[in-house]
PDB file of C-alpha atoms in Angstrom:
ATOM      1  CA  MET A 103       0.000   0.000   0.000  1.00 89.00           C
ATOM      2  CA  LYS A 104       2.818   2.412   0.855  1.00 91.00           C
ATOM      3  CA  GLN A 105       4.349   1.974  -2.605  1.00 92.00           C
ATOM      4  CA  ILE A 106       0.997   2.670  -4.262  1.00 94.00           C
ATOM      5  CA  TYR A 107       0.459   5.727  -2.084  1.00 92.00           C
ATOM      6  CA  ASP A 108       3.980   7.021  -2.827  1.00 92.00           C
ATOM      7  CA  LYS A 109       3.455   6.478  -6.578  1.00 93.00           C
ATOM      8  CA  ILE A 110       0.118   8.360  -6.538  1.00 94.00           C
ATOM      9  CA  LYS A 111       1.672  11.181  -4.513  1.00 92.00           C
ATOM     10  CA  GLU A 112       4.631  11.445  -6.900  1.00 93.00           C
ATOM     11  CA  ASP A 113       2.376  11.396  -9.984  1.00 93.00           C
ATOM     12  CA  PHE A 114       0.250  14.140  -8.484  1.00 92.00           C
ATOM     13  CA  ARG A 115       3.284  16.283  -7.613  1.00 89.00           C
ATOM     14  CA  LEU A 116       5.118  15.808 -10.910  1.00 92.00           C
ATOM     15  CA  LYS A 117       2.278  15.593 -13.441  1.00 93.00           C
ATOM     16  CA  THR A 118      -1.256  16.273 -12.239  1.00 94.00           C
ATOM     17  CA  GLU A 119      -0.662  19.462 -10.238  1.00 92.00           C
ATOM     18  CA  PRO A 120       1.628  21.107 -12.851  1.00 92.00           C
ATOM     19  CA  ASP A 121      -0.898  20.243 -15.593  1.00 94.00           C
ATOM     20  CA  PHE A 122      -3.675  21.737 -13.465  1.00 94.00           C
ATOM     21  CA  ARG A 123      -1.655  24.939 -12.920  1.00 91.00           C
ATOM     22  CA  LYS A 124      -1.051  25.240 -16.672  1.00 92.00           C
ATOM     23  CA  LEU A 125      -4.750  24.745 -17.368  1.00 94.00           C
ATOM     24  CA  ILE A 126      -5.735  27.443 -14.860  1.00 92.00           C
ATOM     25  CA  GLN A 127      -3.058  29.787 -16.246  1.00 92.00           C
ATOM     26  CA  PHE A 128      -4.393  29.182 -19.773  1.00 93.00           C
ATOM     27  CA  ARG A 129      -8.023  29.767 -18.714  1.00 93.00           C
ATOM     28  CA  LEU A 130      -7.147  32.983 -16.850  1.00 92.00           C
ATOM     29  CA  THR A 131      -5.219  34.298 -19.849  1.00 93.00           C
ATOM     30  CA  ALA A 132      -7.987  33.310 -22.271  1.00 94.00           C
ATOM     31  CA  GLU A 133     -10.610  35.082 -20.172  1.00 93.00           C
ATOM     32  CA  PHE A 134      -8.670  38.164 -18.967  1.00 92.00           C
ATOM     33  CA  GLY A 135      -5.729  38.519 -21.356  1.00 91.00           C
ATOM     34  CA  LYS A 136      -2.132  38.909 -20.256  1.00 90.00           C
ATOM     35  CA  ASN A 137      -2.766  41.780 -17.847  1.00 91.00           C
ATOM     36  CA  LYS A 138      -1.822  40.619 -14.353  1.00 91.00           C
ATOM     37  CA  ASN A 139      -4.011  43.225 -12.635  1.00 93.00           C
ATOM     38  CA  ASP A 140      -7.126  42.093 -14.522  1.00 93.00           C
ATOM     39  CA  LYS A 141      -6.501  38.512 -13.429  1.00 93.00           C
ATOM     40  CA  LEU A 142      -5.923  39.536  -9.811  1.00 94.00           C
ATOM     41  CA  TYR A 143      -9.088  41.655  -9.805  1.00 94.00           C
ATOM     42  CA  ALA A 144     -11.107  38.689 -11.053  1.00 92.00           C
ATOM     43  CA  ILE A 145      -9.605  36.382  -8.418  1.00 93.00           C
ATOM     44  CA  ARG A 146     -10.492  38.905  -5.704  1.00 93.00           C
ATOM     45  CA  THR A 147     -14.014  39.778  -6.842  1.00 93.00           C
ATOM     46  CA  ASP A 148     -15.459  37.165  -9.213  1.00 92.00           C
ATOM     47  CA  LYS A 149     -17.111  34.239  -7.390  1.00 92.00           C
ATOM     48  CA  LYS A 150     -16.105  32.024 -10.299  1.00 92.00           C
ATOM     49  CA  TRP A 151     -12.406  32.615  -9.475  1.00 93.00           C
ATOM     50  CA  GLN A 152     -12.283  33.324  -5.719  1.00 91.00           C
ATOM     51  CA  TRP A 153     -11.625  29.673  -4.861  1.00 92.00           C
ATOM     52  CA  PHE A 154      -8.289  29.981  -6.599  1.00 90.00           C
ATOM     53  CA  SER A 155      -6.701  32.238  -3.955  1.00 89.00           C
ATOM     54  CA  ARG A 156      -7.543  29.707  -1.246  1.00 90.00           C
ATOM     55  CA  LEU A 157      -5.746  26.979  -3.151  1.00 90.00           C
ATOM     56  CA  TYR A 158      -2.774  29.072  -4.311  1.00 90.00           C
ATOM     57  CA  HIS A 159      -1.904  31.779  -1.794  1.00 86.00           C
ATOM     58  CA  THR A 160       1.109  32.893  -3.843  1.00 87.00           C
ATOM     59  CA  VAL A 161      -1.215  34.624  -6.294  1.00 92.00           C
ATOM     60  CA  PHE A 162      -1.148  37.654  -3.962  1.00 92.00           C
ATOM     61  CA  THR A 163       2.621  37.664  -3.361  1.00 90.00           C
ATOM     62  CA  ASP A 164       2.894  41.282  -4.540  1.00 90.00           C
ATOM     63  CA  ASP A 165       0.589  42.452  -1.730  1.00 91.00           C
ATOM     64  CA  TYR A 166       3.085  41.708   1.030  1.00 91.00           C
ATOM     65  CA  GLN A 167       6.309  43.243   2.315  1.00 91.00           C
ATOM     66  CA  ILE A 168       7.179  40.545   4.837  1.00 92.00           C
ATOM     67  CA  TYR A 169       8.096  37.104   3.523  1.00 91.00           C
ATOM     68  CA  ILE A 170       8.952  33.893   5.334  1.00 89.00           C
ATOM     69  CA  MET A 171      10.487  31.279   3.066  1.00 87.00           C
ATOM     70  CA  SER A 172      13.188  28.693   2.745  1.00 82.00           C
ATOM     71  CA  MET A 173      16.457  29.563   1.054  1.00 80.00           C
ATOM     72  CA  ASP A 174      15.506  27.137  -1.699  1.00 79.00           C
ATOM     73  CA  LYS A 175      12.328  29.104  -2.454  1.00 83.00           C
ATOM     74  CA  PHE A 176      14.291  32.359  -2.309  1.00 83.00           C
ATOM     75  CA  LEU A 177      16.756  31.132  -4.951  1.00 80.00           C
ATOM     76  CA  THR A 178      14.409  29.212  -7.258  1.00 81.00           C
ATOM     77  CA  LYS A 179      11.547  30.368  -9.454  1.00 85.00           C
ATOM     78  CA  ASN A 180       8.313  31.625  -7.949  1.00 85.00           C
ATOM     79  CA  SER A 181       5.073  31.027  -9.816  1.00 86.00           C
ATOM     80  CA  THR A 182       2.045  33.165  -9.026  1.00 88.00           C
ATOM     81  CA  ILE A 183       0.181  31.788 -12.068  1.00 89.00           C
ATOM     82  CA  VAL A 184      -1.106  35.280 -12.981  1.00 91.00           C
ATOM     83  CA  GLU A 185       2.309  36.228 -14.365  1.00 90.00           C
ATOM     84  CA  PRO A 186       5.341  34.401 -15.760  1.00 89.00           C
ATOM     85  CA  SER A 187       7.573  32.644 -13.225  1.00 87.00           C
ATOM     86  CA  TYR A 188      10.428  34.690 -11.809  1.00 89.00           C
ATOM     87  CA  LYS A 189      13.288  34.261  -9.385  1.00 86.00           C
ATOM     88  CA  PHE A 190      12.326  35.847  -6.095  1.00 84.00           C
ATOM     89  CA  ILE A 191      15.908  36.992  -5.442  1.00 83.00           C
ATOM     90  CA  ASP A 192      15.912  38.926  -8.759  1.00 86.00           C
ATOM     91  CA  SER A 193      12.459  40.471  -8.385  1.00 88.00           C
ATOM     92  CA  GLU A 194      11.537  43.984  -7.299  1.00 88.00           C
ATOM     93  CA  LEU A 195       9.664  42.470  -4.356  1.00 88.00           C
ATOM     94  CA  VAL A 196      12.863  42.180  -2.310  1.00 86.00           C
ATOM     95  CA  GLU A 197      13.341  45.952  -2.326  1.00 88.00           C
ATOM     96  CA  ASN A 198      11.910  47.446   0.868  1.00 87.00           C
ATOM     97  CA  ALA A 199      10.888  43.970   2.057  1.00 90.00           C
ATOM     98  CA  VAL A 200      11.665  42.031   5.204  1.00 91.00           C
ATOM     99  CA  ILE A 201      12.622  38.453   4.391  1.00 89.00           C
ATOM    100  CA  PHE A 202      12.941  35.724   6.998  1.00 88.00           C
ATOM    101  CA  ILE A 203      14.839  32.646   5.853  1.00 81.00           C
ATOM    102  CA  ASP A 204      13.393  29.501   7.402  1.00 80.00           C
ATOM    103  CA  GLU A 205      15.329  26.248   7.789  1.00 74.00           C
ATOM    104  CA  PHE A 206      18.542  28.198   8.246  1.00 69.00           C
ATOM    105  CA  ASP A 207      20.495  25.038   9.066  1.00 72.00           C
ATOM    106  CA  TYR A 208      19.990  23.869   5.450  1.00 71.00           C
ATOM    107  CA  VAL A 209      21.133  27.130   3.834  1.00 75.00           C
ATOM    108  CA  LYS A 210      24.669  25.964   3.011  1.00 78.00           C
ATOM    109  CA  GLU A 211      23.395  22.796   1.356  1.00 79.00           C
ATOM    110  CA  THR A 212      20.748  24.743  -0.583  1.00 76.00           C
ATOM    111  CA  ILE A 213      23.254  27.294  -1.868  1.00 78.00           C
ATOM    112  CA  LEU A 214      25.670  24.555  -2.938  1.00 82.00           C
ATOM    113  CA  ASN A 215      22.873  22.694  -4.734  1.00 81.00           C
ATOM    114  CA  ASN A 216      21.870  25.931  -6.468  1.00 78.00           C
ATOM    115  CA  ILE A 217      25.454  26.568  -7.603  1.00 79.00           C
ATOM    116  CA  ILE A 218      25.689  23.020  -8.952  1.00 81.00           C
ATOM    117  CA  LYS A 219      22.335  23.316 -10.755  1.00 80.00           C
ATOM    118  CA  ASN A 220      23.328  26.638 -12.334  1.00 77.00           C
ATOM    119  CA  GLY A 221      26.664  25.134 -13.366  1.00 75.00           C
ATOM    120  CA  LEU A 222      24.937  22.202 -15.041  1.00 74.00           C
ATOM    121  CA  ASP A 223      22.441  24.474 -16.799  1.00 74.00           C
ATOM    122  CA  ASN A 224      25.218  26.661 -18.253  1.00 75.00           C
ATOM    123  CA  ARG A 225      27.480  24.212 -20.015  1.00 72.00           C
ATOM    124  CA  THR A 226      30.867  25.457 -21.197  1.00 71.00           C
ATOM    125  CA  ASP A 227      32.767  23.920 -24.098  1.00 73.00           C
ATOM    126  CA  PHE A 228      36.170  23.664 -22.433  1.00 70.00           C
ATOM    127  CA  ILE A 229      37.804  22.085 -25.480  1.00 79.00           C
ATOM    128  CA  GLU A 230      36.823  25.043 -27.685  1.00 79.00           C
ATOM    129  CA  MET A 231      37.900  27.460 -24.958  1.00 73.00           C
ATOM    130  CA  PHE A 232      41.292  25.703 -24.703  1.00 73.00           C
ATOM    131  CA  ARG A 233      41.710  25.856 -28.501  1.00 79.00           C
ATOM    132  CA  SER A 234      40.962  29.601 -28.491  1.00 79.00           C
ATOM    133  CA  VAL A 235      43.467  30.247 -25.708  1.00 76.00           C
ATOM    134  CA  TYR A 236      46.085  28.051 -27.402  1.00 77.00           C
ATOM    135  CA  SER A 237      45.548  29.811 -30.737  1.00 80.00           C
ATOM    136  CA  ALA A 238      45.778  33.235 -29.109  1.00 76.00           C
ATOM    137  CA  MET A 239      49.014  32.292 -27.348  1.00 75.00           C
ATOM    138  CA  ASN A 240      50.598  31.086 -30.593  1.00 79.00           C
ATOM    139  CA  THR A 241      49.514  34.033 -32.762  1.00 82.00           C
ATOM    140  CA  ASN A 242      49.615  36.806 -30.129  1.00 70.00           C
ATOM    141  CA  VAL A 243      46.103  37.789 -31.252  1.00 66.00           C
ATOM    142  CA  LEU A 244      43.478  37.697 -28.570  1.00 61.00           C
ATOM    143  CA  PRO A 245      39.992  36.628 -29.659  1.00 61.00           C
TER     144      PRO A 245
END
């Protein structure tokens, strides 16, 4: 039973919930266009959409100036569904905000994992780089 439960939970987390989010994002955009404020207004006032804010509290992230989050959430992408995903650390929300980092004992591990992930995402062709440096050293012409 535990294996079945774990499989259902994993399927929901990796497939069902992301597909549901995409469907909701598509429906909101189809009904209200790309304007974030129009979508937020509908979620606040339209009974057809008010359920959404109870399920996904992050939809109103812009309304707050105090945030409590893990370092992992701070460094990875944030999805409010009413706008494209963005990295919280790079957003304007951090200006004039108070941010509490939870799970502080895992911060070092999270930062290292983030560095590794970014390194894997940005592959460098070291052979081509070595050839360029070697060529520049032999011809005294820097690329």
